[in-house]
Amino acid sequence: MKSPRVIDRAGAQTLIAGVMDTMQALEAVLAEESAQVRAGRMREGLAQADRKSALAAAYIQGLEASKANAIALARFAPDAIEGLKVAHRRFAGVVEANQMVLATARSVSESLVKTLADEVSRSRTPTLYGVPATTPSPYGRPGAAGSQPLILSRSL
């Protein structure tokens, strides 16, 4: 897709307004996602993934168009560029907070799955005088005879 060419003040303001609108819409989606994930409602938090992807793509295209028209924007709408820079700094903070929330949720879920797997495997390991013992496997792999697949319930 070819980026629009800015040739006058109206075009500069339209381009910057479009980027600002997209950024604000994406910021709202990210804030909602963060709030839902913080509250432990993962399904609701990640429900707008398609919309978030579309807005992120539109935002990147808007930034690329702004960079391609940087000289014209500086000439026709210098005040609007400053407003865009301020909004972009605020938006970067929202993105950073969202990434931290998602990283924390991922870390917690990985820890829960690992702990669950350890508990399941520990409860199935026979003990001999209080020491975990492994039974010989008919397939030549230690512990393979007692291992079972890990099953998780998605309805919890």
Short mmCIF file of C-alpha atoms in Angstrom, two decimals:
data_model
loop_
_atom_site.label_atom_id
_atom_site.label_comp_id
_atom_site.label_asym_id
_atom_site.label_seq_id
_atom_site.Cartn_x
_atom_site.Cartn_y
_atom_site.Cartn_z
CA MET A 1 0.00 0.00 0.00
CA LYS A 2 1.38 3.39 -1.03
CA SER A 3 1.54 6.02 1.70
CA PRO A 4 -0.36 9.27 1.05
CA ARG A 5 1.66 12.25 -0.09
CA VAL A 6 1.18 15.41 1.95
CA ILE A 7 1.08 18.56 -0.19
CA ASP A 8 -0.76 21.04 2.02
CA ARG A 9 -1.74 21.90 5.60
CA ALA A 10 -5.06 20.03 5.41
CA GLY A 11 -3.32 16.85 4.24
CA ALA A 12 -0.76 17.12 7.04
CA GLN A 13 -3.42 17.56 9.68
CA THR A 14 -5.50 14.71 8.25
CA LEU A 15 -2.53 12.34 8.32
CA ILE A 16 -1.59 13.24 11.89
CA ALA A 17 -5.22 13.06 13.05
CA GLY A 18 -5.52 9.60 11.52
CA VAL A 19 -2.40 8.39 13.31
CA MET A 20 -3.63 9.91 16.59
CA ASP A 21 -7.07 8.27 16.26
CA THR A 22 -5.52 4.88 15.56
CA MET A 23 -3.11 5.28 18.46
CA GLN A 24 -5.93 6.19 20.86
CA ALA A 25 -8.04 3.23 19.74
CA LEU A 26 -5.08 0.87 20.15
CA GLU A 27 -4.31 2.39 23.55
CA ALA A 28 -7.89 1.70 24.68
CA VAL A 29 -7.67 -1.93 23.51
CA LEU A 30 -4.34 -2.41 25.30
CA ALA A 31 -5.65 -0.84 28.50
CA GLU A 32 -8.72 -3.10 28.44
CA GLU A 33 -6.56 -6.15 27.76
CA SER A 34 -4.24 -5.27 30.64
CA ALA A 35 -7.14 -4.72 33.04
CA GLN A 36 -8.77 -8.04 32.16
CA VAL A 37 -5.51 -10.01 32.41
CA ARG A 38 -4.65 -8.36 35.74
CA ALA A 39 -8.06 -9.47 37.03
CA GLY A 40 -7.33 -13.03 35.89
CA ARG A 41 -9.88 -13.01 33.08
CA MET A 42 -7.54 -14.25 30.35
CA ARG A 43 -10.23 -15.18 27.82
CA GLU A 44 -11.87 -11.76 28.02
CA GLY A 45 -8.50 -10.03 27.99
CA LEU A 46 -7.34 -11.74 24.84
CA ALA A 47 -10.72 -11.59 23.08
CA GLN A 48 -9.78 -8.54 21.02
CA ALA A 49 -6.55 -9.96 19.61
CA ASP A 50 -7.71 -9.55 16.00
CA ARG A 51 -8.74 -5.94 16.56
CA LYS A 52 -5.47 -5.24 18.36
CA SER A 53 -3.49 -6.70 15.43
CA ALA A 54 -5.44 -4.65 12.89
CA LEU A 55 -5.00 -1.44 14.89
CA ALA A 56 -1.28 -2.13 15.40
CA ALA A 57 -0.84 -2.65 11.64
CA ALA A 58 -2.73 0.57 10.89
CA TYR A 59 -0.65 2.43 13.47
CA ILE A 60 2.62 1.20 11.93
CA GLN A 61 1.39 2.22 8.48
CA GLY A 62 0.50 5.65 9.83
CA LEU A 63 3.96 6.04 11.35
CA GLU A 64 5.59 4.99 8.09
CA ALA A 65 3.47 7.51 6.18
CA SER A 66 4.47 10.18 8.72
CA LYS A 67 8.14 9.36 8.28
CA ALA A 68 7.78 9.43 4.50
CA ASN A 69 6.20 12.89 4.75
CA ALA A 70 8.37 14.20 7.60
CA ILE A 71 9.53 17.33 5.76
CA ALA A 72 6.02 18.28 4.62
CA LEU A 73 4.60 17.62 8.09
CA ALA A 74 7.27 19.81 9.70
CA ARG A 75 6.49 22.56 7.22
CA PHE A 76 2.67 22.44 7.29
CA ALA A 77 1.84 21.22 10.82
CA PRO A 78 4.72 21.63 13.30
CA ASP A 79 2.37 21.98 16.29
CA ALA A 80 0.52 18.80 15.36
CA ILE A 81 3.85 16.94 15.18
CA GLU A 82 4.68 18.01 18.72
CA GLY A 83 1.28 16.78 19.89
CA LEU A 84 1.92 13.48 18.12
CA LYS A 85 5.29 13.11 19.84
CA VAL A 86 3.74 13.72 23.27
CA ALA A 87 0.94 11.24 22.55
CA HIS A 88 3.46 8.70 21.28
CA ARG A 89 5.49 8.92 24.52
CA ARG A 90 2.32 8.34 26.55
CA PHE A 91 1.38 5.46 24.25
CA ALA A 92 4.82 3.89 24.68
CA GLY A 93 4.18 3.79 28.44
CA VAL A 94 0.84 2.03 27.88
CA VAL A 95 2.50 -0.51 25.58
CA GLU A 96 5.25 -1.13 28.12
CA ALA A 97 2.73 -1.66 30.93
CA ASN A 98 0.73 -4.04 28.73
CA GLN A 99 3.85 -6.04 27.89
CA MET A 100 4.73 -6.31 31.59
CA VAL A 101 1.22 -7.56 32.44
CA LEU A 102 1.32 -10.15 29.65
CA ALA A 103 4.84 -11.28 30.63
CA THR A 104 3.76 -11.67 34.26
CA ALA A 105 0.67 -13.67 33.25
CA ARG A 106 2.80 -15.89 31.04
CA SER A 107 5.34 -16.45 33.80
CA VAL A 108 2.63 -17.29 36.33
CA SER A 109 0.88 -19.71 33.98
CA GLU A 110 4.16 -21.43 33.09
CA SER A 111 4.97 -21.76 36.78
CA LEU A 112 1.53 -23.23 37.51
CA VAL A 113 1.85 -25.80 34.74
CA LYS A 114 5.37 -26.74 35.85
CA THR A 115 4.27 -27.08 39.48
CA LEU A 116 1.28 -29.17 38.43
CA ALA A 117 3.46 -31.43 36.29
CA ASP A 118 5.94 -31.85 39.15
CA GLU A 119 3.12 -32.72 41.57
CA VAL A 120 1.62 -35.26 39.19
CA SER A 121 4.95 -36.93 38.51
CA ARG A 122 5.91 -36.91 42.20
CA SER A 123 2.67 -38.56 43.27
CA ARG A 124 3.26 -41.36 40.78
CA THR A 125 6.88 -42.00 41.72
CA PRO A 126 7.07 -44.99 44.07
CA THR A 127 9.14 -44.64 47.20
CA LEU A 128 11.33 -47.24 48.79
CA TYR A 129 12.07 -46.48 52.45
CA GLY A 130 11.20 -42.79 51.89
CA VAL A 131 13.51 -42.43 48.88
CA PRO A 132 12.00 -42.05 45.39
CA ALA A 133 12.57 -45.21 43.41
CA THR A 134 12.26 -45.78 39.71
CA THR A 135 10.82 -48.99 38.38
CA PRO A 136 12.47 -50.72 35.46
CA SER A 137 10.81 -49.92 32.18
CA PRO A 138 9.96 -52.61 29.68
CA TYR A 139 11.04 -50.15 26.97
CA GLY A 140 14.51 -49.50 28.33
CA ARG A 141 13.80 -45.93 29.46
CA PRO A 142 13.93 -45.28 33.17
CA GLY A 143 10.60 -44.26 34.62
CA ALA A 144 8.67 -44.66 31.35
CA ALA A 145 6.40 -47.39 32.71
CA GLY A 146 4.82 -45.10 35.33
CA SER A 147 4.59 -41.95 33.24
CA GLN A 148 1.20 -40.76 32.10
CA PRO A 149 0.22 -37.77 29.96
CA LEU A 150 -0.59 -34.54 31.76
CA ILE A 151 -4.26 -33.55 31.32
CA LEU A 152 -5.50 -30.02 31.99
CA SER A 153 -9.10 -28.86 32.29
CA ARG A 154 -9.93 -25.71 30.32
CA SER A 155 -13.23 -25.30 32.11
CA LEU A 156 -11.61 -24.04 35.33
#
